[in-house]
XYZ file of C-alpha atoms in Angstrom:
625
model
C -0.727 -4.849 -2.737
C 1.615 -6.758 -2.908
C 5.430 -6.069 -3.810
C 8.929 -5.942 -2.804
C 9.230 -4.797 1.244
C 10.441 -1.447 0.926
C 14.733 -2.799 2.786
C 17.084 0.255 4.298
C 18.438 3.061 0.575
C 21.099 2.500 -0.550
C 22.681 4.817 1.609
C 21.534 2.998 4.753
C 23.430 -0.681 4.896
C 24.225 -1.606 8.166
C 20.044 -0.724 9.247
C 19.608 -4.195 8.041
C 22.162 -6.127 10.330
C 20.652 -3.715 13.634
C 17.096 -4.279 12.406
C 17.844 -7.575 12.808
C 19.424 -7.119 16.054
C 16.191 -5.354 17.821
C 13.927 -7.751 20.143
C 10.250 -7.276 19.476
C 10.699 -7.621 23.234
C 11.359 -3.751 23.417
C 9.274 -2.542 20.540
C 6.416 -4.157 22.852
C 8.189 -2.514 26.793
C 7.450 0.922 24.596
C 4.266 0.023 23.118
C 0.986 1.691 26.041
C -1.037 -0.844 27.238
C -5.002 -1.648 26.914
C -6.969 0.468 24.713
C -6.422 5.042 23.989
C -8.929 7.281 23.940
C -8.801 9.065 20.987
C -11.184 12.747 20.104
C -9.691 14.995 17.834
C -13.839 17.064 18.129
C -13.211 18.604 14.684
C -15.992 21.199 15.025
C -16.257 22.105 18.284
C -18.984 24.399 18.930
C -22.166 22.414 17.473
C -23.775 19.413 19.232
C -23.994 20.894 23.291
C -27.857 21.262 23.295
C -30.118 18.611 25.004
C -28.491 15.517 22.878
C -31.014 13.708 20.607
C -32.518 9.908 20.092
C -30.033 9.559 17.193
C -26.259 10.986 16.175
C -24.564 10.891 12.481
C -20.717 10.863 13.103
C -19.251 11.072 10.267
C -16.071 8.423 9.054
C -13.564 9.454 6.868
C -10.720 7.361 5.828
C -8.472 6.342 3.303
C -5.347 3.926 3.054
C -2.285 2.785 1.078
C -0.907 5.998 0.912
C 2.730 4.495 0.842
C 4.408 8.640 2.057
C 3.025 10.360 -1.474
C 3.313 13.479 -0.849
C 3.095 15.539 -4.030
C 1.155 14.724 -6.478
C 1.823 11.040 -8.321
C 3.106 11.577 -11.211
C 1.648 9.665 -14.433
C -0.588 7.425 -14.614
C -0.233 6.378 -11.008
C -1.778 10.009 -10.663
C -5.905 9.242 -12.229
C -8.425 8.374 -10.840
C -11.053 6.516 -12.727
C -14.844 7.959 -13.491
C -17.532 6.412 -15.492
C -19.356 9.660 -16.673
C -22.758 9.973 -17.680
C -22.679 8.392 -21.269
C -20.621 5.316 -19.988
C -17.500 6.962 -21.357
C -14.610 6.324 -19.107
C -12.748 9.192 -17.925
C -8.558 10.357 -16.142
C -9.432 11.894 -13.817
C -5.789 13.312 -11.808
C -5.830 13.357 -8.162
C -3.689 12.534 -5.132
C -1.388 15.078 -3.582
C -0.952 15.986 0.407
C -1.754 19.066 -0.224
C -5.432 18.389 -1.539
C -6.472 15.610 0.062
C -5.687 18.023 3.522
C -7.491 20.125 1.572
C -10.789 18.020 0.564
C -10.428 16.020 4.158
C -10.646 19.836 6.024
C -13.608 20.859 4.327
C -15.474 18.134 4.202
C -15.553 18.358 8.194
C -17.548 20.987 7.859
C -20.488 21.066 9.686
C -19.959 17.381 11.223
C -18.810 17.955 15.327
C -19.135 14.218 15.582
C -16.028 13.161 12.115
C -13.248 11.108 12.623
C -10.897 10.495 10.063
C -9.018 6.926 9.566
C -7.066 4.275 7.337
C -6.739 1.103 6.244
C -2.932 0.338 6.349
C 0.510 0.980 4.770
C -0.060 4.970 5.217
C 4.381 4.438 5.032
C 6.343 2.176 3.484
C 7.232 2.050 -0.811
C 7.227 5.950 -0.989
C 8.780 8.265 -3.203
C 12.315 10.273 -2.349
C 10.974 13.123 -0.364
C 10.026 10.691 2.383
C 11.679 7.705 1.879
C 14.651 9.164 2.831
C 13.279 10.601 5.964
C 12.281 7.048 6.426
C 8.713 8.497 6.381
C 8.795 10.876 9.740
C 8.314 13.281 6.878
C 4.688 11.513 5.920
C 3.943 10.886 10.169
C 4.477 14.550 10.250
C 1.713 15.452 7.533
C -0.783 12.806 8.704
C -0.629 14.588 12.345
C -0.959 17.996 10.643
C -4.332 16.120 8.944
C -5.514 14.637 11.848
C -5.773 11.731 11.464
C -7.259 10.034 14.623
C -6.502 5.951 13.630
C -5.248 3.384 11.501
C -5.026 0.326 10.837
C -1.197 -1.359 9.877
C -0.298 -2.358 6.881
C 2.966 -4.387 4.864
C 4.159 -2.128 4.308
C 4.685 -0.859 7.758
C 7.257 -3.423 8.517
C 9.251 -3.312 5.943
C 12.030 -1.905 8.069
C 10.865 -4.053 11.052
C 9.437 -3.730 13.309
C 11.514 -1.813 16.158
C 11.354 1.492 12.914
C 7.588 0.678 12.613
C 8.107 1.406 17.200
C 9.893 4.432 16.018
C 7.888 5.872 14.051
C 4.729 5.416 16.539
C 6.767 7.029 19.685
C 9.514 9.101 18.196
C 12.994 9.202 18.780
C 15.178 10.212 16.449
C 16.474 7.170 13.547
C 19.031 5.010 15.322
C 22.003 4.863 12.264
C 21.186 8.623 10.680
C 20.115 10.239 13.494
C 18.318 13.697 13.420
C 16.777 15.035 10.383
C 17.300 18.712 10.981
C 18.702 20.403 12.902
C 17.147 20.873 16.365
C 14.005 19.279 15.925
C 13.361 15.960 17.431
C 10.835 13.410 15.459
C 7.689 13.287 17.894
C 6.165 10.626 16.135
C 2.714 9.800 15.025
C -0.140 11.377 17.347
C -2.591 8.772 16.574
C -2.038 4.952 16.943
C -1.565 2.662 14.982
C -3.509 -0.601 15.556
C -2.273 -4.220 15.008
C -4.787 -6.562 16.290
C -3.536 -10.043 14.432
C 0.579 -9.496 15.212
C 1.826 -10.814 17.978
C 5.136 -11.337 19.320
C 6.287 -14.778 19.291
C 8.400 -14.127 22.829
C 5.562 -12.681 24.509
C 2.138 -13.515 22.933
C 0.739 -10.494 22.697
C -0.487 -8.041 19.914
C 3.817 -5.441 19.369
C 0.825 -2.523 19.060
C -2.739 -2.262 20.494
C -4.567 -4.201 19.063
C -8.057 -1.345 19.348
C -9.000 2.736 20.210
C -11.764 3.905 21.162
C -12.732 7.406 19.961
C -14.892 9.009 22.435
C -16.957 12.875 22.010
C -19.263 13.825 24.358
C -21.099 10.449 25.044
C -20.147 8.675 21.575
C -18.291 6.149 21.727
C -16.800 3.836 18.730
C -14.440 1.193 18.717
C -11.757 0.387 15.841
C -10.026 -2.728 16.031
C -6.729 -2.728 13.040
C -5.506 -5.721 11.910
C -3.098 -6.210 8.786
C -2.720 -9.224 6.421
C -2.481 -13.165 7.327
C 0.509 -13.624 5.052
C 1.655 -11.019 5.307
C 5.405 -12.786 6.055
C 4.905 -13.941 2.754
C 4.812 -10.469 1.153
C 7.978 -9.126 3.107
C 11.012 -9.426 3.753
C 12.739 -12.356 6.334
C 14.016 -8.812 8.344
C 10.868 -7.345 8.343
C 8.940 -9.805 10.620
C 10.817 -11.493 12.525
C 10.262 -12.466 15.780
C 6.985 -11.693 14.820
C 4.013 -13.515 13.934
C 0.127 -12.648 12.770
C -2.444 -14.529 12.684
C -6.046 -14.831 11.328
C -8.008 -12.247 10.066
C -11.368 -12.090 11.091
C -10.611 -14.982 14.839
C -8.059 -11.619 15.844
C -10.978 -8.682 14.706
C -13.849 -11.336 16.183
C -12.354 -11.353 19.566
C -11.417 -8.299 20.556
C -14.885 -7.169 19.454
C -15.916 -9.104 21.913
C -13.701 -7.570 24.487
C -15.305 -3.981 23.392
C -18.668 -4.721 23.379
C -18.677 -6.694 27.016
C -17.077 -3.465 27.855
C -19.763 -1.807 27.165
C -18.268 -0.066 22.758
C -21.476 -1.002 20.748
C -20.272 0.634 17.775
C -17.139 -1.176 15.729
C -15.244 -0.153 13.141
C -13.357 -2.997 11.854
C -9.331 -1.722 10.031
C -7.993 -4.589 7.683
C -5.378 -4.134 5.762
C -6.172 -6.792 3.390
C -9.264 -5.986 -0.050
C -10.776 -6.971 -3.270
C -11.193 -6.256 -6.958
C -14.171 -4.743 -7.712
C -15.556 -5.861 -11.299
C -14.662 -2.104 -13.149
C -11.444 -0.251 -11.476
C -13.553 3.708 -11.780
C -13.942 4.923 -8.049
C -17.824 5.326 -9.632
C -18.290 1.682 -10.324
C -21.828 0.755 -8.080
C -20.246 -3.366 -7.098
C -23.889 -3.731 -5.386
C -25.239 -4.386 -9.071
C -27.588 -6.404 -9.235
C -27.209 -7.568 -5.928
C -25.703 -6.591 -2.691
C -21.249 -7.439 -2.950
C -21.655 -8.780 -6.313
C -19.830 -6.752 -7.813
C -16.148 -7.985 -5.997
C -14.339 -10.109 -5.415
C -11.582 -10.845 -3.185
C -10.097 -12.068 0.313
C -12.316 -9.533 1.390
C -14.956 -10.448 0.135
C -14.744 -13.946 2.656
C -13.412 -12.035 5.216
C -16.224 -9.521 5.898
C -18.783 -13.150 5.713
C -17.386 -14.147 8.514
C -16.382 -11.000 10.676
C -19.050 -10.660 14.332
C -22.625 -8.513 13.613
C -21.059 -6.616 16.792
C -18.950 -5.000 14.484
C -20.546 -1.320 12.170
C -18.115 -1.353 9.171
C -14.831 -2.512 6.875
C -12.116 0.210 6.275
C -9.986 -2.174 3.863
C -7.046 -1.604 1.698
C -3.784 -3.164 0.496
C -5.340 -3.515 -3.519
C -4.777 -0.596 -4.394
C -8.937 -0.809 -5.789
C -12.254 1.934 -5.224
C -14.863 0.266 -3.754
C -18.523 1.346 -1.700
C -20.644 -2.438 -0.919
C -22.786 -3.290 0.674
C -20.831 -7.258 1.848
C -23.552 -8.568 4.125
C -22.807 -9.834 8.065
C -22.996 -13.166 8.935
C -26.771 -12.483 10.490
C -27.714 -11.344 6.909
C -27.720 -7.750 7.496
C -26.455 -4.781 5.422
C -22.148 -3.451 6.401
C -20.436 -1.465 3.752
C -16.764 -2.402 3.477
C -15.407 0.374 2.077
C -12.005 1.044 -0.016
C -10.227 4.640 -1.647
C -8.113 2.998 -3.961
C -4.285 4.326 -3.403
C -2.007 7.618 -2.909
C -4.761 10.588 -1.674
C -6.545 9.969 -4.449
C -9.773 9.691 -3.204
C -11.473 9.575 0.167
C -14.639 8.143 1.474
C -17.343 10.231 3.159
C -19.543 7.621 5.183
C -21.939 8.545 7.976
C -22.504 6.598 10.554
C -25.984 6.901 12.392
C -25.154 6.374 16.738
C -28.040 5.534 18.461
C -28.044 6.875 22.021
C -29.990 4.630 23.401
C -28.452 1.221 22.170
C -24.216 2.848 22.086
C -24.679 1.479 18.646
C -24.663 1.807 14.944
C -28.173 1.510 13.284
C -27.581 0.052 10.318
C -30.524 -0.558 8.375
C -31.240 -0.504 4.872
C -28.313 -0.529 2.242
C -26.185 2.364 1.105
C -26.657 5.241 -1.608
C -23.655 5.437 -3.805
C -22.573 9.632 -4.577
C -21.152 10.516 -7.748
C -18.014 12.764 -8.416
C -16.634 14.555 -5.239
C -19.390 16.831 -3.683
C -20.568 18.640 -6.830
C -22.777 14.795 -8.402
C -22.504 13.570 -4.041
C -26.822 12.015 -4.231
C -26.887 9.110 -2.413
C -30.123 7.971 -1.838
C -31.945 7.812 1.778
C -29.874 4.868 3.363
C -27.493 4.141 6.478
C -25.587 3.782 6.423
C -24.504 6.196 3.475
C -21.371 6.490 2.508
C -19.553 6.922 -0.504
C -15.906 7.526 -2.485
C -14.734 10.830 -3.423
C -11.788 12.431 -6.127
C -9.223 13.691 -4.362
C -8.625 16.476 -7.253
C -6.361 18.832 -7.407
C -8.742 21.933 -8.822
C -9.284 22.501 -5.398
C -6.329 25.164 -3.130
C -3.392 23.366 -1.444
C -3.531 23.602 2.327
C -0.889 26.067 3.041
C 0.776 24.212 5.693
C 0.910 21.085 3.182
C 3.409 23.474 0.927
C 5.954 24.061 3.593
C 6.133 20.513 4.786
C 6.706 19.556 0.537
C 8.891 22.357 0.556
C 10.754 22.074 3.671
C 12.087 18.887 3.285
C 12.204 19.013 -0.938
C 14.977 21.170 0.412
C 16.967 18.572 2.903
C 16.461 16.148 -0.213
C 17.326 17.898 -3.188
C 21.250 17.501 -3.517
C 19.989 13.831 -4.121
C 16.248 13.925 -5.801
C 17.365 16.283 -8.231
C 20.308 14.176 -9.999
C 19.669 12.825 -13.075
C 20.399 9.823 -14.303
C 19.533 9.410 -17.459
C 17.369 10.175 -20.184
C 14.101 8.295 -22.043
C 12.324 9.201 -25.533
C 8.476 8.528 -24.238
C 6.293 7.576 -21.330
C 8.625 3.971 -19.956
C 4.431 2.550 -17.706
C 5.003 0.259 -15.266
C 3.024 1.095 -11.961
C 0.427 1.732 -14.709
C 0.446 -0.111 -17.668
C -2.047 -3.656 -16.926
C -0.433 -6.425 -19.295
C 0.959 -9.021 -17.543
C 4.448 -7.661 -19.311
C 5.546 -4.379 -18.662
C 7.927 -1.954 -20.948
C 9.269 -0.366 -17.553
C 9.583 -4.341 -16.092
C 11.803 -5.246 -19.126
C 13.561 -2.397 -18.275
C 14.356 -3.635 -14.843
C 15.170 -7.326 -15.583
C 17.951 -5.883 -18.000
C 19.157 -3.682 -16.037
C 19.864 -6.906 -13.999
C 20.687 -9.139 -15.852
C 23.454 -7.514 -17.987
C 25.074 -5.781 -14.487
C 25.305 -9.234 -13.147
C 26.288 -10.935 -16.414
C 30.168 -10.469 -16.095
C 31.493 -13.792 -14.028
C 32.974 -11.452 -10.958
C 30.001 -10.497 -10.054
C 27.387 -13.900 -10.752
C 27.727 -14.246 -14.596
C 23.833 -14.543 -14.500
C 21.879 -15.735 -17.919
C 18.171 -14.200 -17.038
C 16.253 -12.163 -14.233
C 13.278 -11.630 -13.110
C 11.713 -9.345 -11.528
C 8.556 -9.022 -8.929
C 5.820 -6.678 -10.420
C 4.625 -5.533 -7.082
C 8.118 -4.195 -6.357
C 6.881 -1.650 -9.191
C 6.348 1.026 -7.221
C 5.693 3.881 -10.186
C 5.773 4.584 -13.883
C 8.788 6.764 -15.813
C 6.972 9.719 -16.508
C 8.753 12.232 -19.934
C 6.893 15.005 -18.357
C 9.571 17.068 -16.275
C 8.926 16.790 -12.250
C 10.890 19.709 -11.437
C 12.722 22.042 -13.470
C 15.351 19.551 -14.975
C 13.437 19.476 -18.323
C 11.284 16.880 -20.129
C 12.857 13.526 -20.723
C 14.906 13.715 -17.761
C 15.049 10.538 -15.566
C 15.990 12.315 -11.756
C 17.011 10.409 -8.787
C 14.479 10.575 -6.539
C 12.206 9.214 -10.264
C 14.029 6.039 -10.247
C 13.655 5.938 -7.030
C 10.367 6.396 -6.662
C 10.290 3.901 -9.147
C 12.126 1.426 -7.079
C 11.921 2.439 -3.349
C 12.643 -0.501 -1.781
C 16.917 -0.809 -2.481
C 17.164 -4.664 -2.405
C 20.170 -6.813 -2.589
C 20.156 -8.242 -6.233
C 20.793 -12.312 -5.792
C 22.859 -14.624 -8.100
C 20.983 -17.814 -7.578
C 22.402 -21.940 -9.083
C 18.109 -22.742 -9.627
C 17.847 -26.474 -12.712
C 15.797 -25.556 -15.756
C 13.343 -28.155 -13.802
C 13.182 -25.254 -10.935
C 12.915 -22.591 -13.592
C 10.064 -23.817 -15.133
C 8.677 -24.304 -11.803
C 8.734 -20.428 -10.785
C 7.221 -19.969 -13.835
C 4.466 -21.893 -13.141
C 4.024 -20.642 -9.571
C 3.021 -16.735 -10.944
C -0.330 -17.761 -12.514
C -0.682 -22.292 -9.926
C -1.080 -21.800 -5.618
C -1.138 -19.031 -3.845
C -0.507 -16.985 -7.363
C -3.851 -18.678 -9.439
C -6.504 -16.486 -8.718
C -4.488 -13.153 -8.668
C -1.716 -14.003 -11.318
C 2.230 -12.419 -10.355
C 3.296 -12.606 -13.249
C 6.983 -11.863 -13.301
C 8.660 -9.800 -15.174
C 12.274 -12.032 -17.908
C 15.012 -10.404 -19.340
C 15.741 -9.728 -22.435
C 16.935 -13.849 -23.702
C 13.456 -15.971 -21.897
C 10.420 -16.179 -24.264
C 7.586 -18.471 -23.742
C 3.811 -18.549 -24.002
C 1.079 -18.117 -20.902
C -1.724 -19.874 -21.931
C -4.707 -18.286 -19.377
C -7.701 -19.816 -21.549
C -5.949 -22.944 -19.113
C -6.191 -22.924 -14.890
C -3.422 -23.078 -12.614
C 0.349 -24.653 -13.118
C -1.205 -25.926 -17.149
C -0.735 -21.934 -18.399
C 2.140 -21.863 -18.465
C 2.806 -23.935 -22.238
C 6.474 -25.163 -21.379
C 6.938 -26.358 -24.624
C 7.351 -22.477 -25.568
C 9.794 -21.882 -22.826
C 13.212 -20.992 -24.484
C 16.678 -18.562 -23.110
C 17.741 -17.360 -26.298
C 15.968 -19.296 -29.120
C 17.231 -22.519 -26.434
C 14.756 -24.880 -24.540
C 15.222 -25.666 -20.823
C 17.242 -28.321 -20.003
C 15.058 -29.263 -16.958
C 18.524 -31.034 -15.587
C 21.138 -28.252 -16.850
C 21.985 -24.887 -13.863
C 21.291 -21.708 -15.033
C 22.180 -18.518 -12.938
C 19.531 -16.244 -12.005
C 19.092 -12.596 -11.203
C 16.545 -11.093 -8.731
C 16.610 -9.413 -5.352
C 16.635 -10.904 -2.574
C 12.723 -10.974 -1.650
C 12.243 -13.166 -4.280
C 15.000 -15.365 -3.638
C 13.520 -15.649 0.243
C 10.528 -17.340 -2.160
C 8.203 -14.631 -1.555
C 5.541 -13.233 -3.117
C 4.480 -17.504 -3.668
C 7.560 -18.835 -5.132
C 9.080 -21.289 -3.579
C 10.567 -22.450 -6.311
C 12.911 -18.875 -6.229
C 13.644 -19.675 -3.370
C 15.375 -23.186 -3.414
C 18.244 -21.587 -5.291
C 21.969 -22.374 -4.020
C 25.526 -20.925 -4.738
C 24.499 -17.582 -3.422
C 26.186 -14.256 -5.044
C 25.392 -11.032 -2.996
C 25.302 -7.871 -5.697
C 24.511 -4.483 -6.021
C 21.094 -2.635 -4.423
C 18.406 -3.283 -7.964
C 18.374 0.845 -7.642
C 22.327 0.997 -8.049
C 21.661 -1.479 -11.443
C 18.710 0.900 -12.431
C 20.853 3.674 -12.146
C 23.653 2.822 -14.175
C 22.369 1.036 -17.484
C 20.597 4.244 -17.115
C 23.235 5.704 -17.597
C 25.460 3.554 -19.844
C 21.879 3.081 -22.589
C 21.252 7.113 -22.775
C 22.256 10.427 -23.623
C 19.914 13.058 -23.469
C 20.897 13.605 -27.768
C 19.658 9.280 -27.936
C 17.454 8.862 -25.695
C 16.159 5.599 -23.734
C 13.469 4.175 -25.625
C 10.476 2.293 -23.870
C 10.913 -1.073 -24.672
C 9.127 -3.941 -26.120
C 6.092 -5.719 -24.822
C 6.955 -9.525 -27.151
C 9.004 -12.153 -24.315
C 6.185 -13.408 -22.396
C 2.995 -14.322 -25.033
C -0.792 -14.465 -23.558
C -3.380 -15.881 -25.480
C -6.302 -15.328 -23.354
């Protein structure tokens, strides 16, 4: 999702300079040229008789894992499921121990099985992976037998050179190898980045596509990230890179694959949509094909060449299995499996050996809860999302992997930072103003209000940068209500440096209007504000008019358009990220501590075991619906 990009952690700010200097040319040179054949051959020992005219190819897919190796805590670790009586139940899900078990079970009896992902495998990761620059996640994906993934915006959080290291291996340029005598091997699956080119060479920085082959069956995969990646990643992360139109890029490479005789093509697209229901088993083809989904992916799907047989998508962290007609009017699957490894999609692609193409004849079936209630209607392709439930046996190799990395992380991860009296929801809150958003903004204001720290009078926090909830229940042996460093890091994993800037009252008002207009009109991004700033948001109106300017007050006083205010925000917002051009116009910049440091300092200053911090009230933004 749109979020603050992952920045170099507090302990490794030196890396920012190193990453900025590294050339994209070095990355291109490190990339193998051309397409790569893949095929783990899941289910060996089947299918050696005389080939039938058609063969069923199983496509297992997921997206937006974000380094969540352990089951995500709180509401971030549940999936909504609509029951037979119409009620909605939150089902605990996710964790790579269970994702690995789910995928391995699903592959049984399928000689032709491919596992693909839709980007954001890493980035904005919890401490267990983030502390080690996501090496643990790449190792887990190798063990899971991932065949291919597209890049997502978060793959660029630490820059193109670091992405090349994740692909090709080698120890971290600043921190070295994390385990004695072990060199990081890199991903044994290709990362595809068809629409990301080097400004210098004009060529893709990673492979644009790959071809999976087994017993004469060939399936091509083209991978792209959203064209708007530079708007949601820090400037350093995308330095020297160009991001191109998703439709044009996929169509270009679909033509190239077609010329090579690869007629079965799947596009992995890190861009998504919003289904009308949050339940993973909602039928988004009701009443008609694709009627229950909106957002950027709908237009992309309508523009992508009929040569492409299915679209695996991501980015919005939503769950859907929809049929959106292709430009020729034929049904075509568009899928997304929520986030954090909580779901996987199981799609049957019927491959015609005579045409080398996927048979696309009817609308898909919609299986309900996992294999327990999987009753798809006969159709092709058949596809359904399945819950990665935690009732199944965990995969032993993943349990061992988590334990190994946890041992290395423990001295840092387990340090208590503060105490809370109840859950403080951030990611898990659907309200425009989130309790955890208020807490983070207050921490930033308090840390940067002193004259020598910047003299801030107000702080803004982007909602996408809040990656989890603060959960009261203990995650380990620390005890209920204790916030550990690992938990606070999971909430704010980017370690963005804080900035304090001069903005006029007029610019401040413009920034608030940009939450609900321009690039953010269709899907508003409501800034979390520090205490003292109040205003009314009238969602019955449209565009900038939704912000009732006469109600904007700071500490009870109306904002003066001509006056200058010192405003605190992370460096991502200060660069105009997330469509906030007005915040990018700030002057007299002072760089402060990291957002994570300020957050932890605030927790320490405002809570004790005897007097824990209560969730803050959400009374700063009055919303008229």
